[in-house]
Short mmCIF file of C-alpha atoms in Angstrom, two decimals:
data_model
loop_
_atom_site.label_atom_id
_atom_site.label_comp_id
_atom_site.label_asym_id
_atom_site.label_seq_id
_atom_site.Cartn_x
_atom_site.Cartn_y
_atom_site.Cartn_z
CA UNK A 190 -5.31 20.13 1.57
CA UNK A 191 -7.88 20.30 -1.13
CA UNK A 192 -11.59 20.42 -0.29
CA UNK A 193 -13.69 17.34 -1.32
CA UNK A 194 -15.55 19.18 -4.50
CA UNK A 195 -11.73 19.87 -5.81
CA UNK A 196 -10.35 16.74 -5.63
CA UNK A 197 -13.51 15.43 -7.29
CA UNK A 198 -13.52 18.37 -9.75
CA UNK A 199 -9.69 17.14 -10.58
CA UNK A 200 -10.94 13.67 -11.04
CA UNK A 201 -13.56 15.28 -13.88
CA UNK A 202 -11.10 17.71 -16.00
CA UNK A 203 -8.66 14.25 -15.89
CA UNK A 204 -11.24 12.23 -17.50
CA UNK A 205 -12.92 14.85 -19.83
CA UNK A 206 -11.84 13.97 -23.38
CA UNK A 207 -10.05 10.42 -21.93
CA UNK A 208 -13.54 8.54 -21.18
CA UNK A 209 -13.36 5.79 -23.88
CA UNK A 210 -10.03 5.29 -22.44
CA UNK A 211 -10.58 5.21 -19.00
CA UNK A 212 -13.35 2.79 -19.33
CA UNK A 213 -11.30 0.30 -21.32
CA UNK A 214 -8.69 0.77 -18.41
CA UNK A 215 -11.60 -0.53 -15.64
CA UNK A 216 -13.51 -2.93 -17.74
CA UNK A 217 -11.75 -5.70 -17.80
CA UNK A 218 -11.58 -6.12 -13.24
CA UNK A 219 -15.30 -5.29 -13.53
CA UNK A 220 -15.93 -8.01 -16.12
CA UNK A 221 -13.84 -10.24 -13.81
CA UNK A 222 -16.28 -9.21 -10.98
CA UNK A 223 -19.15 -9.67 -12.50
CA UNK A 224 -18.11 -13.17 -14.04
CA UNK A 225 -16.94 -14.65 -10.38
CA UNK A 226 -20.65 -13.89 -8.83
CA UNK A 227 -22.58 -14.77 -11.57
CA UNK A 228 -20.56 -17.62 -11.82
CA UNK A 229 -21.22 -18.33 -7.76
CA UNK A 230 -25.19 -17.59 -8.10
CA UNK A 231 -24.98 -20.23 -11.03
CA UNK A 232 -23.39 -22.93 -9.33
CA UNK A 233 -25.25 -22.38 -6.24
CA UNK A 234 -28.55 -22.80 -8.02
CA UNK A 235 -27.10 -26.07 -10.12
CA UNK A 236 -25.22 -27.97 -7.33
CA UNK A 237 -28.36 -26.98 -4.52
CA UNK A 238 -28.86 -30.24 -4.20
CA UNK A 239 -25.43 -31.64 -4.02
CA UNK A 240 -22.40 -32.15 -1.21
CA UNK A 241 -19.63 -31.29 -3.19
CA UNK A 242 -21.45 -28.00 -3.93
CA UNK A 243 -18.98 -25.56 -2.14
CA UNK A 244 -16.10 -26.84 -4.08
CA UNK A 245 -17.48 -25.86 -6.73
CA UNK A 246 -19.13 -22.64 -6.02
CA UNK A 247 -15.40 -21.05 -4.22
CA UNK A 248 -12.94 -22.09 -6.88
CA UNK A 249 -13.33 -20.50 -9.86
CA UNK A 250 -15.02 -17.35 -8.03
CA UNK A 251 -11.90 -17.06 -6.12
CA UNK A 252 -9.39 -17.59 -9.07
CA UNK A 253 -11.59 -14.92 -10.94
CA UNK A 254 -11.99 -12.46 -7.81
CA UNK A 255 -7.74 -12.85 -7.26
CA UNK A 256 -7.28 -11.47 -10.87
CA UNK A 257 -9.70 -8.72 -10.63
CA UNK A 258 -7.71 -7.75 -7.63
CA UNK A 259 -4.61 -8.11 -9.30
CA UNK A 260 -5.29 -6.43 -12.43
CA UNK A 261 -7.24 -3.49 -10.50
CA UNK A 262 -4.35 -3.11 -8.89
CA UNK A 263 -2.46 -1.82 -12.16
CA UNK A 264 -5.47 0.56 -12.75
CA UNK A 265 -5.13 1.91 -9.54
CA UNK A 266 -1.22 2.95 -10.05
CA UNK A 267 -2.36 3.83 -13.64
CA UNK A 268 -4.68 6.45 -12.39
CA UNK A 269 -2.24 7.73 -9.96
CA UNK A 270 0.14 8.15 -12.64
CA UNK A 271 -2.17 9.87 -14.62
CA UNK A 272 -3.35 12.20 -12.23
CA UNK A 273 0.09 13.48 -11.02
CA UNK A 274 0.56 13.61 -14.89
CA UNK A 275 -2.15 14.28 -17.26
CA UNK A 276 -0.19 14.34 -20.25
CA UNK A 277 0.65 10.85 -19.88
CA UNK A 278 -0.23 8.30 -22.33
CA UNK A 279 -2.57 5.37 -20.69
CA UNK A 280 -2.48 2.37 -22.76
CA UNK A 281 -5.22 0.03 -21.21
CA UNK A 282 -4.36 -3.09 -22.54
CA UNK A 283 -0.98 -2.92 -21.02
CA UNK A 284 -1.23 -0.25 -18.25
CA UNK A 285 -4.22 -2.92 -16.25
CA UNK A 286 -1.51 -5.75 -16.00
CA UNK A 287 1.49 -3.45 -15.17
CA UNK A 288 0.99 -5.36 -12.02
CA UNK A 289 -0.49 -8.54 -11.88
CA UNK A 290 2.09 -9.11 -14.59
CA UNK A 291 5.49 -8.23 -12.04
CA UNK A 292 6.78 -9.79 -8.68
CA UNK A 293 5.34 -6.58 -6.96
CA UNK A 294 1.79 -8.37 -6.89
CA UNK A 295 3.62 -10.83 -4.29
CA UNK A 296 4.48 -8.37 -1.67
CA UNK A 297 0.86 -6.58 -2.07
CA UNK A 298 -0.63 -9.32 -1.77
CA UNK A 299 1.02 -10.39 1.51
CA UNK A 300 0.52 -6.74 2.28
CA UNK A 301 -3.33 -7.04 1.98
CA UNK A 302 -3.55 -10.47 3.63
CA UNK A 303 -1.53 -9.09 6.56
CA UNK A 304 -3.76 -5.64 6.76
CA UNK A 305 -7.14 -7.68 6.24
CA UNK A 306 -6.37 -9.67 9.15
CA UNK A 307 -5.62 -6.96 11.50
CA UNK A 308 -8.91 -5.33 10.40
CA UNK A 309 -10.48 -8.37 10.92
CA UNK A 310 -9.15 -9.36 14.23
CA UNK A 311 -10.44 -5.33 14.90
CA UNK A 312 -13.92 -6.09 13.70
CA UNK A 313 -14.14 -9.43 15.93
CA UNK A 314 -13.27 -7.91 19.15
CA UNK A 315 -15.03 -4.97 18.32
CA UNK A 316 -16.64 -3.16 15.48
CA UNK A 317 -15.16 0.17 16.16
CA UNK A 318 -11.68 -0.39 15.84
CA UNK A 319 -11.77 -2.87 12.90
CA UNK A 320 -13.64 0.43 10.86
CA UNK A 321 -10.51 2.33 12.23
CA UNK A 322 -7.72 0.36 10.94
CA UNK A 323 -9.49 0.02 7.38
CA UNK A 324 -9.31 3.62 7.38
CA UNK A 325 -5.77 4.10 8.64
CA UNK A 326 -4.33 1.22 6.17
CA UNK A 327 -6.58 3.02 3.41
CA UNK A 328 -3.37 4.21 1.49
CA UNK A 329 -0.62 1.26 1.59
CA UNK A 330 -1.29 0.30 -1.85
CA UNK A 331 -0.63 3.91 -3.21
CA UNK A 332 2.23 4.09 -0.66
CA UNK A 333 3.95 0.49 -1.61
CA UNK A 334 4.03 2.28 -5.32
CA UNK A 335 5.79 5.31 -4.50
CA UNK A 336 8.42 3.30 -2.35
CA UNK A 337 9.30 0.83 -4.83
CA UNK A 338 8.84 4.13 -7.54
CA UNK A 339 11.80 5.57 -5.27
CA UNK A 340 13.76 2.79 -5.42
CA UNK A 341 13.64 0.14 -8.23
CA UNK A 342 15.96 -2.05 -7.15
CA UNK A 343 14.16 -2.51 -3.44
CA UNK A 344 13.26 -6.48 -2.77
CA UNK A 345 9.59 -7.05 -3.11
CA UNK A 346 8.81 -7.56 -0.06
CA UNK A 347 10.40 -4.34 1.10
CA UNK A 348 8.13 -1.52 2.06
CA UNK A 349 4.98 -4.07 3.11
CA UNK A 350 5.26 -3.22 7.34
CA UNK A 351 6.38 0.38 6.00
CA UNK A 352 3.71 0.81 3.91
CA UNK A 353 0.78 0.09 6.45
CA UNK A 354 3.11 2.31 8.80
CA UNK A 355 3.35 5.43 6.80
CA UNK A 356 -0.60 5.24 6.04
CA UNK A 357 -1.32 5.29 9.08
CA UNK A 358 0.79 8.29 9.89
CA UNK A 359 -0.62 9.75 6.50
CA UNK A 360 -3.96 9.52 7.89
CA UNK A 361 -3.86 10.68 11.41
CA UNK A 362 -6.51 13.77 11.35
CA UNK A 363 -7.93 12.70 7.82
CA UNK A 364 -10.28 9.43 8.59
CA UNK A 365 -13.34 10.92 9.03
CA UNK A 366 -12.45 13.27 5.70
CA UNK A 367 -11.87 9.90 4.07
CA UNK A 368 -14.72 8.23 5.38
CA UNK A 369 -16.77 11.55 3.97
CA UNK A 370 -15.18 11.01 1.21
CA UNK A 371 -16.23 7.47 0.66
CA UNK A 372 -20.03 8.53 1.70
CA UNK A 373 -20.46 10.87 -1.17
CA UNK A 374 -20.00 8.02 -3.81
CA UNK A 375 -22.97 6.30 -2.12
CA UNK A 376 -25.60 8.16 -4.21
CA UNK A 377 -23.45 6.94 -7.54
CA UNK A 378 -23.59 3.12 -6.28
CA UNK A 379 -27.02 3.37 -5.99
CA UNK A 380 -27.14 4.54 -9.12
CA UNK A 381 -24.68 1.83 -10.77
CA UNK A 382 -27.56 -0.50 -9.26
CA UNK A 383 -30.64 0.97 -10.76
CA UNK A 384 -28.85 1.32 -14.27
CA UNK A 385 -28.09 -2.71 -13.38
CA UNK A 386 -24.39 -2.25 -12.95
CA UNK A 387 -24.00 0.11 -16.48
CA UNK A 388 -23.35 3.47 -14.95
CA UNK A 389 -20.70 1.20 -12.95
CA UNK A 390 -18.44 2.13 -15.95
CA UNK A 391 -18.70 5.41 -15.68
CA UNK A 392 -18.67 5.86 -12.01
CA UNK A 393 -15.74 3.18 -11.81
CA UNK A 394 -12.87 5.85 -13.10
CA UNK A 395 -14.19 8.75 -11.56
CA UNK A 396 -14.54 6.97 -8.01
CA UNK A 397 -10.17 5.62 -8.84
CA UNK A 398 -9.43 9.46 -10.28
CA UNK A 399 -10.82 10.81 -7.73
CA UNK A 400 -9.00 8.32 -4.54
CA UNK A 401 -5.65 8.50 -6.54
CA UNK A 402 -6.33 12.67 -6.60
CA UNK A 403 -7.07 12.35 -2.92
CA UNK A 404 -3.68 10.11 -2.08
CA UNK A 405 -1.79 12.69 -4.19
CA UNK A 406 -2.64 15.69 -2.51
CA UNK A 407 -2.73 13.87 1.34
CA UNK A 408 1.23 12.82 0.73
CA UNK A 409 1.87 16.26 -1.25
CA UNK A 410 0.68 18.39 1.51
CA UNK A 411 2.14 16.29 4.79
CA UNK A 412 5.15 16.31 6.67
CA UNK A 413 5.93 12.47 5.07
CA UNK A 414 8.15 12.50 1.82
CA UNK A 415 6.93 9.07 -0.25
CA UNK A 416 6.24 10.10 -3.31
CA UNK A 417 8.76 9.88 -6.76
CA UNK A 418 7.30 12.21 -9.31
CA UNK A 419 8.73 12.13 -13.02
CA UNK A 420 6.73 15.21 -14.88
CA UNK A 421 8.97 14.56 -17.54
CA UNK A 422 6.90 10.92 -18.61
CA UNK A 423 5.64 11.01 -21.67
#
């Protein structure tokens, strides 16, 4: 298994010379982002005084927050794509809706509500184990791709209790690496904050590069054969 600085030094010699279009790739979920809570503080400031104020406040922020999920998705699987082949052409206009755009966004999406409420449930009962099963459900999105990668022709909803199965066994010995992992992007959030969110699309495509380099090498290096490479892709 790679060290931290490796994976992260991967993420860099992907993007060097590919920035303009690894930022068009993230800009449009962050947009969305940004949109849905401005769009909340907005509301909240122009209905303050009104009852039907929620209703207004959680639509649209939820509609807008759903497709940044959706389309972030497809940059996710773009960037794994990428990393296992650098050579490949990334196409942002298409490559961010490879996803939101196919019936595979149902079964992640049951996927995540399913996951989200077991970490939840963990987090109610007690703090501890909700932390754990974020970290051992931490790959089923990469893991949903390479199944369905495998097999095309697999339903949709194939692969969703197999997914969160096979990250957890992908992570057994490797949360607290992850969690690491996830620490040392703290000093590069601040920093998307002080440059008031600018740096964010900078640090956005290294942080993906660098969690799609880390997936790579966690599934290339266990005992657990997911992954469906084609080095030939253009």
């Amino acid at each position: 298994m790679k060290t931290r600085a490796e994976l992260k030094q991967d993420a860099k010699d992907l993007l060097r010379g590919h920035w303009g279009r690894a930022i068009l790739l993230v800009i449009i979920p962050l947009l969305l982002s940004w949109f849905s809570g401005s769009y909340q503080t907005h509301q909240a400031n122009f209905y303050a005084d009104m009852t039907n104020m929620n209703v207004h406040m959680s639509f649209w922020p939820f509609i807008l927050s759903v497709l940044a999920w959706g389309i972030n998705l497809g940059v996710t699987y773009t960037f794994l794509d990428w990393i296992r082949n650098p050579k490949r052409t990334v196409n942002p206009g298409t490559d961010a809706f490879r996803v939101i755009g196919s019936a595979a966004i149902f079964g992640l999406l049951a996927m995540g509500i399913i996951a989200s409420f077991i970490i939840g449930v963990g987090f109610v009962l007690v703090i501890i184990p909700g932390f754990i099963f974020a970290l051992m459900f931490s790959q089923s999105v990469y893991v949903y791709k390479d199944l369905h990668d495998s097999d095309p022709q697999a339903s949709i909803w194939s692969g969703v209790w197999t997914s969160l199965s096979l990250s957890r066994q992908l992570m057994i010995g490797h949360k607290w690496e992850y969690f690491v992992m996830q620490l040392s992007f703290i000093g590069w959030w601040l920093l998307c904050g002080i440059s008031l969110g600018i740096a964010t699309l900078w640090v956005t495509p290294y942080y993906d590069a660098t969690m799609a380099a880390y997936y790579d090498e966690l599934e290339a290096t266990s005992n657990i054969n997911i992954a469906f490479r084609d080095v030939n892709e253009p």
